[in-house]
C-alpha positions as MATLAB code, in Angstrom:
seq = 'MREFPRPFNRPALPGATDLTRRVLLAGTGGGALSLLLAACGAGGGAPLTGADSGAPQAGTGASAAASVPPRRGGTLRAGSPPPPTAVDPVTMYDGSAIAIVQLVADYLIWLDRDFTLKPRLAEKWESEDGGKRWAFTLRKGVTFSDGTPLDAEIVKASFDRLLDPKSKSAALSAFDTVLAKGGVSVRDAATVVFTLERTFSDFPYLVSAGNYNAVILKKDYAGDFTKKPIGTGPFLLESYDASSGATFTRNPKYWEPGKPYLDGVKITFYADDQADLLALQSGEIDAQILSRPQLVGPLKGLGDITVDQVQGTGLTAFTLRTDRPPFDRKEARQAVAYALDRPGVNATVYDGIGALGNDHLFAPLFPAAPDGIAQRAKDPAKVAELLGGQPLKFTLTYDPPSKDYALTVQNQLKQAGIQVELDQRTSADFYGGDQEKDTPWLFSTANLVGWAGRATPSQFIIPMVKGGGVWNGSKYANPDVDAAADAYDAAQTPEERATQAEIIAKALHEDVPLIVSVWSGTVRAYNGRKFTGIQAHPSSYVDFSSVSQVV';
ca = [
      80.376  117.021  128.231;
      81.764  116.280  124.798;
      83.376  112.869  124.575;
      86.706  112.454  122.854;
      89.296  109.709  122.977;
      92.205  110.036  125.341;
      95.505  111.395  124.047;
      96.864  109.034  121.473;
      99.924  108.039  123.436;
      98.283  107.303  126.763;
      94.976  107.408  128.606;
      93.940  110.773  129.989;
      96.024  111.967  132.879;
      94.700  113.365  136.148;
      93.290  116.826  135.741;
      92.344  116.347  132.102;
      89.765  118.840  130.870;
      87.105  118.479  128.225;
      89.398  120.189  125.741;
      92.189  117.678  126.298;
      89.821  115.012  125.061;
      89.649  116.648  121.626;
      92.416  114.466  120.377;
      93.286  112.194  117.503;
      92.468  108.570  117.041;
      95.583  107.444  115.417;
      99.134  108.301  116.254;
     101.718  107.390  118.714;
     100.543  105.738  121.293;
      97.713  107.932  120.781;
      95.953  106.642  121.889;
      96.932  103.775  120.706;
      99.322   98.747  116.998;
      99.093   96.215  112.835;
      99.165   96.916  109.283;
     100.386   95.175  106.184;
     104.083   95.270  105.501;
     103.099   95.264  101.871;
     101.245   98.535  102.396;
     104.422  100.258  103.473;
     106.407   98.216  101.036;
     109.313   96.026  102.083;
     110.618   97.073   98.725;
     109.460  100.673   98.816;
     106.550  103.001   99.391;
     103.065  102.230   98.213;
     102.310  103.579   94.730;
     100.073  106.595   94.377;
      96.543  105.667   93.396;
      93.324  107.462   92.554;
      92.917  109.181   95.907;
      96.417  110.641   95.568;
      96.172  111.768   91.977;
      94.989  115.226   92.847;
      91.325  114.778   91.968;
      89.098  116.034   94.789;
      87.222  113.300   96.599;
      83.587  113.783   97.546;
      82.122  112.949  100.936;
      78.702  111.469  101.554;
      75.697  113.742  101.819;
      74.446  116.764   99.922;
      77.422  117.417   97.650;
      76.950  116.772   93.942;
      80.533  117.716   93.117;
      82.126  114.272   93.079;
      83.605  114.585   89.580;
      84.193  118.335   89.402;
      87.770  119.117   88.311;
      89.905  121.162   90.723;
      89.288  124.887   90.669;
      92.133  127.031   91.886;
      91.743  129.886   94.301;
      89.556  130.755   97.238;
      89.920  130.541  100.992;
      88.446  127.722  103.048;
      86.968  128.938  106.330;
      87.057  126.276  109.040;
      85.881  126.182  112.649;
      87.677  124.531  115.548;
      87.918  124.632  119.340;
      90.936  126.633  120.543;
      94.031  124.550  121.362;
      94.234  124.083  125.152;
      98.015  124.509  125.186;
     100.757  125.981  123.010;
     100.830  124.811  119.382;
     104.095  122.864  119.441;
     104.619  119.952  116.998;
     106.795  118.122  119.526;
     104.372  118.144  122.459;
     100.939  118.714  120.862;
      98.174  116.243  121.605;
      94.863  117.952  120.777;
      93.045  117.941  117.447;
      93.120  121.700  116.890;
      96.877  122.066  117.361;
      97.548  119.015  115.211;
      95.401  120.421  112.396;
      97.281  123.732  112.475;
     100.651  121.982  112.335;
      99.578  119.586  109.579;
      98.727  122.503  107.305;
     102.291  123.816  107.652;
     104.557  120.810  108.253;
     104.751  117.361  106.701;
     105.625  113.738  107.499;
     107.846  111.126  105.926;
     104.656  109.148  105.267;
     100.972  110.043  105.354;
      98.476  107.712  107.031;
      95.464  107.695  104.739;
      91.865  107.323  105.842;
      91.880  103.616  104.950;
      95.107  103.152  106.955;
      97.320  102.681  103.925;
     100.668  104.456  103.938;
     101.300  107.112  101.292;
     104.765  108.528  100.488;
     105.285  112.153  101.450;
     108.784  113.400  102.283;
     110.045  109.830  101.922;
     109.747  108.397   98.418;
     110.310  104.819   99.558;
     111.364  102.706  102.527;
     112.639   99.183  102.944;
     113.538   96.828  105.760;
     116.996   95.428  106.336;
     118.490   92.893  108.717;
     115.261   90.935  109.019;
     113.165   93.973  109.870;
     115.405   95.315  112.620;
     116.740   98.142  110.452;
     114.780  100.440  108.129;
     116.161  102.735  105.436;
     114.108  105.665  104.130;
     114.927  107.424  100.857;
     113.926  111.084  100.847;
     112.072  112.856   98.083;
     114.325  114.999   95.897;
     113.923  118.745   95.578;
     111.944  119.370   98.786;
     112.646  122.657  100.562;
     111.304  124.248  103.696;
     109.283  127.416  103.368;
     112.409  129.480  104.162;
     114.328  127.808  101.312;
     116.310  125.296  103.411;
     116.723  121.997  101.477;
     115.443  118.837  103.135;
     118.143  116.230  103.806;
     118.771  113.183  105.990;
     120.506  115.190  108.727;
     117.337  117.242  109.193;
     115.199  114.115  109.420;
     117.625  112.580  111.912;
     117.478  115.723  114.039;
     113.676  115.635  114.036;
     113.563  112.096  115.411;
     116.474  112.631  117.792;
     114.388  115.443  119.254;
     111.318  113.222  119.653;
     113.360  110.429  121.241;
     114.958  112.721  123.819;
     113.019  112.399  127.119;
     113.810  116.043  127.829;
     111.585  117.047  124.906;
     108.528  115.651  126.737;
     107.264  114.595  123.339;
     103.879  112.956  123.110;
     105.510  110.555  120.616;
     107.866  108.856  123.062;
     105.593  106.001  124.087;
     105.040  104.979  120.461;
     108.722  104.107  120.205;
     108.918  102.364  123.586;
     110.865   99.066  123.258;
     111.113   99.652  119.488;
     113.372  102.678  118.825;
     115.667  104.306  121.376;
     117.653  107.512  121.450;
     120.723  107.081  119.265;
     118.945  104.688  116.912;
     118.719  107.136  113.981;
     121.645  107.578  111.583;
     122.475  109.075  108.175;
     123.658  106.834  105.356;
     123.910  109.637  102.818;
     122.231  112.982  102.167;
     119.085  111.299  100.878;
     118.913  108.252  103.174;
     118.072  108.078  106.871;
     118.353  104.771  108.751;
     116.463  103.613  111.844;
     118.089  100.781  113.812;
     115.510   99.210  116.102;
     115.772   97.658  119.532;
     113.855   94.651  118.232;
     112.291   93.505  114.999;
     109.119   95.454  114.338;
     107.651   94.887  110.900;
     105.079   97.670  111.227;
     107.727  100.278  112.001;
     106.868  102.618  109.079;
     103.567  103.369  110.801;
     105.448  104.723  113.811;
     107.233  107.361  111.704;
     104.143  108.216  109.685;
     101.359  110.662  110.440;
      99.967  107.842  112.557;
     102.453  109.144  115.115;
     101.136  112.677  114.855;
     104.173  114.376  116.447;
     106.506  112.902  113.814;
     106.453  115.969  111.539;
     109.801  116.920  110.061;
     111.184  120.197  111.436;
     114.377  122.128  110.834;
     117.457  121.188  112.861;
     117.362  124.456  114.795;
     113.701  124.178  115.832;
     113.463  125.323  119.452;
     109.749  125.896  120.006;
     107.590  128.967  119.306;
     106.104  127.290  116.250;
     103.411  129.921  115.802;
     106.079  132.653  115.785;
     108.483  130.801  113.478;
     106.218  128.473  111.475;
     108.680  126.923  109.026;
     107.699  123.665  107.344;
     107.437  121.721  104.090;
     103.630  121.539  104.070;
     101.107  123.014  101.620;
     100.387  126.233  103.530;
     102.175  129.050  105.343;
     100.950  130.220  108.738;
     100.452  133.961  108.336;
      98.906  134.803  111.706;
      97.908  133.075  114.929;
      95.901  134.284  117.886;
      95.308  131.817  120.717;
      91.852  133.236  121.372;
      90.512  133.866  117.872;
      92.158  131.657  115.238;
      94.760  131.358  112.506;
      95.184  132.283  108.847;
      97.183  130.448  106.181;
      98.254  131.149  102.603;
      99.442  128.829   99.845;
     103.070  127.707  100.125;
     104.688  128.501   96.746;
     107.569  126.124   97.605;
     105.338  123.111   98.289;
     106.913  119.968   96.854;
     103.800  118.545   95.145;
     103.336  120.237   91.736;
     100.093  122.166   91.323;
      99.026  121.912   94.950;
      97.441  123.187   97.039;
      94.496  124.395   94.998;
      93.295  126.877   97.616;
      94.742  130.359   98.056;
      94.460  129.915  101.794;
      92.716  128.615  104.900;
      91.224  130.565  107.778;
      90.533  128.786  111.069;
      88.225  130.445  113.585;
      88.136  129.210  117.169;
      84.750  128.607  118.804;
      84.345  128.060  122.522;
      81.800  125.257  122.231;
      80.346  122.733  119.803;
      77.039  124.522  119.372;
      78.666  127.787  118.321;
      80.871  125.914  115.846;
      77.856  124.117  114.384;
      75.748  127.282  114.131;
      78.612  128.959  112.275;
      78.591  126.126  109.735;
      74.821  126.228  109.320;
      74.788  129.999  108.886;
      77.587  130.009  106.318;
      80.038  131.798  108.596;
      82.431  128.874  108.093;
      82.687  126.243  105.370;
      83.935  123.229  107.334;
      84.638  121.859  110.792;
      88.004  120.544  111.933;
      86.408  118.407  114.660;
      82.794  117.367  114.185;
      80.630  115.741  116.845;
      78.629  112.833  115.373;
      75.591  113.356  117.604;
      75.310  116.992  116.484;
      76.042  116.765  112.773;
      74.380  113.398  112.127;
      70.892  114.905  111.761;
      72.261  117.341  109.147;
      73.154  114.655  106.600;
      71.555  115.495  103.284;
      70.019  118.740  104.498;
      70.699  121.931  102.564;
      74.343  122.560  101.745;
      75.818  120.416  104.524;
      77.767  117.290  103.649;
      78.775  114.901  106.432;
      81.603  112.534  105.563;
      82.304  109.609  107.879;
      84.989  106.965  108.189;
      85.794  104.070  110.498;
      88.461  104.424  113.185;
      90.566  102.418  115.625;
      89.556  104.034  118.901;
      87.592  102.077  121.470;
      86.169  102.040  124.958;
      87.657   98.993  126.674;
      85.263   97.262  129.083;
      87.959   95.699  131.237;
      87.318   92.731  133.575;
      89.760   91.658  136.310;
      90.616   88.043  135.533;
      92.392   87.528  138.865;
      89.523   88.249  141.281;
      85.869   87.245  141.686;
      83.552   87.268  139.919;
      85.618   87.526  136.757;
      88.248   84.969  137.687;
      85.731   82.609  136.071;
      85.850   82.758  132.277;
      82.168   81.853  132.125;
      81.246   85.058  133.996;
      83.250   87.163  131.564;
      81.692   85.428  128.575;
      78.215   85.900  130.046;
      78.693   89.663  130.172;
      79.941   89.646  126.565;
      76.907   87.676  125.356;
      74.508   89.938  127.269;
      75.460   93.041  125.284;
      73.513   94.358  122.308;
      76.420   95.762  120.317;
      74.363   97.476  117.601;
      72.456   99.120  120.443;
      75.690  100.364  122.012;
      76.772  101.709  118.626;
      73.486  103.527  118.090;
      73.237  104.936  121.606;
      76.842  105.870  122.306;
      78.404  106.345  118.860;
      75.434  107.589  116.823;
      75.706  104.445  114.708;
      78.971  105.384  112.965;
      81.196  102.811  114.666;
      82.049   99.272  113.583;
      81.040   96.344  115.779;
      83.798   94.965  117.963;
      84.331   91.262  118.608;
      86.253   91.245  121.901;
      89.747   91.328  120.456;
      92.135   94.161  119.609;
      92.177   94.052  115.810;
      89.966   96.821  114.454;
      88.437   96.191  111.009;
      90.720   98.918  109.622;
      93.818   96.896  110.510;
      94.688   94.816  107.419;
      95.607   91.798  109.550;
      92.226   91.767  111.302;
      90.905   88.163  111.253;
      87.624   87.667  109.445;
      86.979   84.059  110.379;
      85.770   84.605  113.955;
      81.995   84.662  114.221;
      80.660   88.013  115.418;
      79.542   87.760  119.022;
      75.925   88.838  119.415;
      73.368   89.184  122.184;
      72.289   85.707  123.282;
      70.147   85.531  126.466;
      70.034   81.732  126.364;
      73.834   81.560  126.232;
      74.052   83.968  129.161;
      71.768   81.756  131.251;
      73.760   78.658  130.306;
      77.078   80.254  131.255;
      75.801   81.518  134.608;
      74.167   78.197  135.450;
      71.549   79.804  137.621;
      74.092   81.680  139.711;
      73.566   85.444  140.195;
      76.163   87.852  138.790;
      76.676   91.261  140.357;
      79.603   93.659  140.046;
      80.632   97.305  140.232;
      81.597   99.179  137.062;
      84.035  102.071  137.583;
      84.459  104.860  135.025;
      84.994  108.603  134.601;
      82.544  111.169  133.117;
      83.398  110.741  129.397;
      82.243  107.102  129.624;
      78.955  107.857  131.399;
      76.683  107.172  128.411;
      78.456  103.885  127.783;
      78.168  102.905  131.445;
      74.435  103.632  131.566;
      73.893  101.667  128.370;
      75.814   98.683  129.741;
      73.938   98.794  133.036;
      70.581   98.787  131.267;
      71.471   96.038  128.808;
      72.928   93.736  131.471;
      69.923   94.297  133.722;
      67.750   92.828  130.967;
      69.944   89.711  131.121;
      69.617   89.450  134.901;
      73.092   90.808  135.614;
      73.201   93.531  138.264;
      75.672   96.366  137.735;
      76.381   99.082  140.282;
      77.851  102.203  138.711;
      80.835  103.931  140.304;
      81.553  107.236  138.544;
      84.795  108.964  139.542;
      86.266  112.259  138.466;
      88.913  111.855  135.770;
      91.543  112.964  138.277;
      90.446  110.233  140.695;
      89.936  107.578  138.023;
      93.465  107.986  136.666;
      95.008  109.040  139.976;
      96.527  107.071  142.827;
      99.508  104.758  142.697;
      99.836  103.492  139.124;
     101.560  100.378  140.425;
      98.938   99.204  142.907;
      95.678  101.115  143.309;
      94.751  103.512  140.507;
      91.087  102.755  139.641;
      91.559  102.540  135.892;
      93.996   99.646  136.319;
      92.872   97.981  139.548;
      89.076   98.118  139.862;
      87.067   94.922  139.310;
      85.512   96.210  136.094;
      86.005   99.557  134.376;
      85.617  101.542  131.186;
      88.662  103.197  129.632;
      88.501  105.271  126.465;
      91.442  104.599  124.170;
      92.288  106.820  121.242;
      93.061  105.034  117.992;
      96.428  103.478  117.325;
      98.250  103.038  114.056;
      98.971   99.351  114.688;
      97.357   96.642  116.874;
     100.586   96.042  118.803;
     100.163   99.432  120.447;
      97.041   97.987  122.084;
      98.189   94.396  122.556;
     101.569   95.008  124.200;
     100.432   97.306  127.030;
      96.872   95.976  127.476;
      96.957   92.172  127.341;
     100.532   90.893  127.323;
     101.608   89.454  130.644;
     103.023   92.284  132.763;
     101.839   94.919  130.296;
     102.079   98.419  131.744;
      98.345   99.059  131.133;
      97.083   95.510  131.685;
      94.018   96.386  133.767;
      92.508   92.904  133.424;
      95.673   91.297  134.874;
      95.377   88.839  132.020;
      98.233   86.440  131.317;
      98.342   83.971  128.469;
     101.730   82.636  127.264;
     100.235   81.800  123.873;
      99.152   85.423  123.376;
     102.564   86.682  124.509;
     104.378   84.401  122.064;
     102.042   85.253  119.196;
     102.414   88.988  119.895;
     106.198   88.690  119.647;
     105.896   86.652  116.462;
     103.433   89.149  115.023;
     105.872   92.029  115.479;
     108.674   90.002  113.887;
     106.603   88.656  110.975;
     108.100   89.371  107.561;
     105.074   88.680  105.368;
     101.365   89.522  105.517;
     100.622   85.800  105.703;
     102.797   85.333  108.800;
     101.229   88.388  110.368;
      97.711   87.140  109.662;
      98.503   83.766  111.232;
      99.676   85.350  114.483;
      96.818   87.849  114.490;
      94.319   85.013  114.354;
      95.972   83.273  117.314;
      95.809   86.453  119.381;
      92.269   87.350  118.367;
      90.855   83.866  119.004;
      92.445   83.732  122.463;
      91.103   87.153  123.468;
      87.667   86.366  122.031;
      87.549   83.145  124.045;
      89.052   84.423  127.292;
      87.364   87.879  127.283;
      89.779   89.816  129.508;
      88.165   92.866  127.976;
      85.061   93.509  125.923;
      85.341   95.534  122.725;
      81.770   96.234  121.681;
      82.364   98.991  119.109;
      85.290  100.550  117.249;
      84.934  104.286  116.857;
      84.137  106.224  113.721;
      84.844  109.850  112.810;
      82.817  112.451  110.920;
      83.552  115.811  109.326;
      80.846  118.268  108.264;
      81.326  120.868  105.535;
      79.543  122.888  102.869;
      79.465  120.443   99.978;
      78.080  122.950   97.500;
      81.058  125.272   97.911;
      84.001  122.897   98.409;
      85.057  119.388   97.449;
      87.944  117.198   98.558;
      87.170  117.528  102.285;
      87.103  114.184  104.075;
      86.765  112.683  107.514;
      89.835  110.871  108.836;
      90.042  108.168  111.530;
      92.349  110.462  113.514;
      90.538  113.707  112.588;
      93.619  114.716  110.583;
      93.379  117.420  107.934;
      94.807  117.268  104.432;
      93.507  120.317  102.613;
      96.049  120.158   99.783;
      93.441  118.579   97.468;
      90.493  120.732   98.542;
      89.063  123.042   95.900;
      86.099  125.287   95.288;
      82.983  124.047   93.560;
      81.420  127.435   92.840;
];
């Protein structure tokens, strides 16, 4: 079974299929919360730099087209699994649907592959009232593909829709405790204002592409996106068939001068990974929307195939119950952490593309991630010291997508003298039961939960390790972490944020309520001799506006 992170705004729900795991790493709650205020600009949006200048960017691998100037024309043929549900920007959660929407619609802010924020429909944004209110200034001259001008009322309507529980939007949990229905207002035709429930200095990330449902739609949007595909993005959806694919043509009204370079994009749906890969190898398609690292990794540097890769913020949390034996003893939790060979986990489970984790919730991509905590490494002597000659045995509960990880953990801990009994459940069982008292993913002694990437660390910290957090499977409680998490969200400078991040990270690293061995990475394979400007993205997002032909 192909492994993919859970939907960005929550772990997988009972009954999830393999296709529902084809989801993004960064977005609402997608799974998954901290980035520099300076990146989003307390005084405005980040300036455009080289990657935004329009020059195609080359991936790693076979392509020799790194400095080739853009060539207009041509159609990019891409392969993707079919969306498991209707393509609706408000409720979508899978990678294929999100890719289709992102070709047609746009965001206030783009979340770039290095997790910086880039102005799109908003030219700038600034905080007011100590970070509890945010004002966004819209780009001038933007129109929808049907000629409707973009204004603040349209943006307000888009977020009012997402904040309405009746919409069943996948974005709702991203705004939980931060922005409530009624919190969006219009200052003037070009300025939309968000008044928050509490100070949240990373708020721009929640209205960026990091919250993948936050695309801006017309006020009268009522569903049926594939039948009425109106947006401000670089392409127009010309046709859509749920079983075969979709075709797109250049949007002549696109707001960015000279883009897109392509005449169009054609997406073909393939039922499985092997068929998608064979289509790429045979030249039937030019690129993949969702690439599987274990399949495309061996193709790096072979023939025409280029494989671009990038770090992400998804993780598999190895959660330990701190309120029951044997993990009510910190020494037992630390022993498990020191018994793991993290590079081995990365190589076995993630095909080596991940970044090593250090048992806290600040991925290396997060600008506030502390760099002064020594990387925890396998240390058999330390394990023996911590256990003091006492045996350690426990049961590890998980669902099928985490099987490889579970087997790797079992084998590695066995070498350290720690006995692990594996308890595999169906996904429906693992996430089923009473969420308040007995669901396995929150109440078993030790478990593995796959989390899709988040746009900011707080989206991990608040639900997973704050006292009383809704997804606090370790039952961890530390007043110092709670206070630092609140201070982190309210911080007004990168320096303040870094100070609080270090407090949180050091506490989690020491207490080990959960083990983070590896942060995910993402790859994208394409024909590097025919096209340039195609990149991997931490959330598997697509931005084909800068893609151009090579030959």
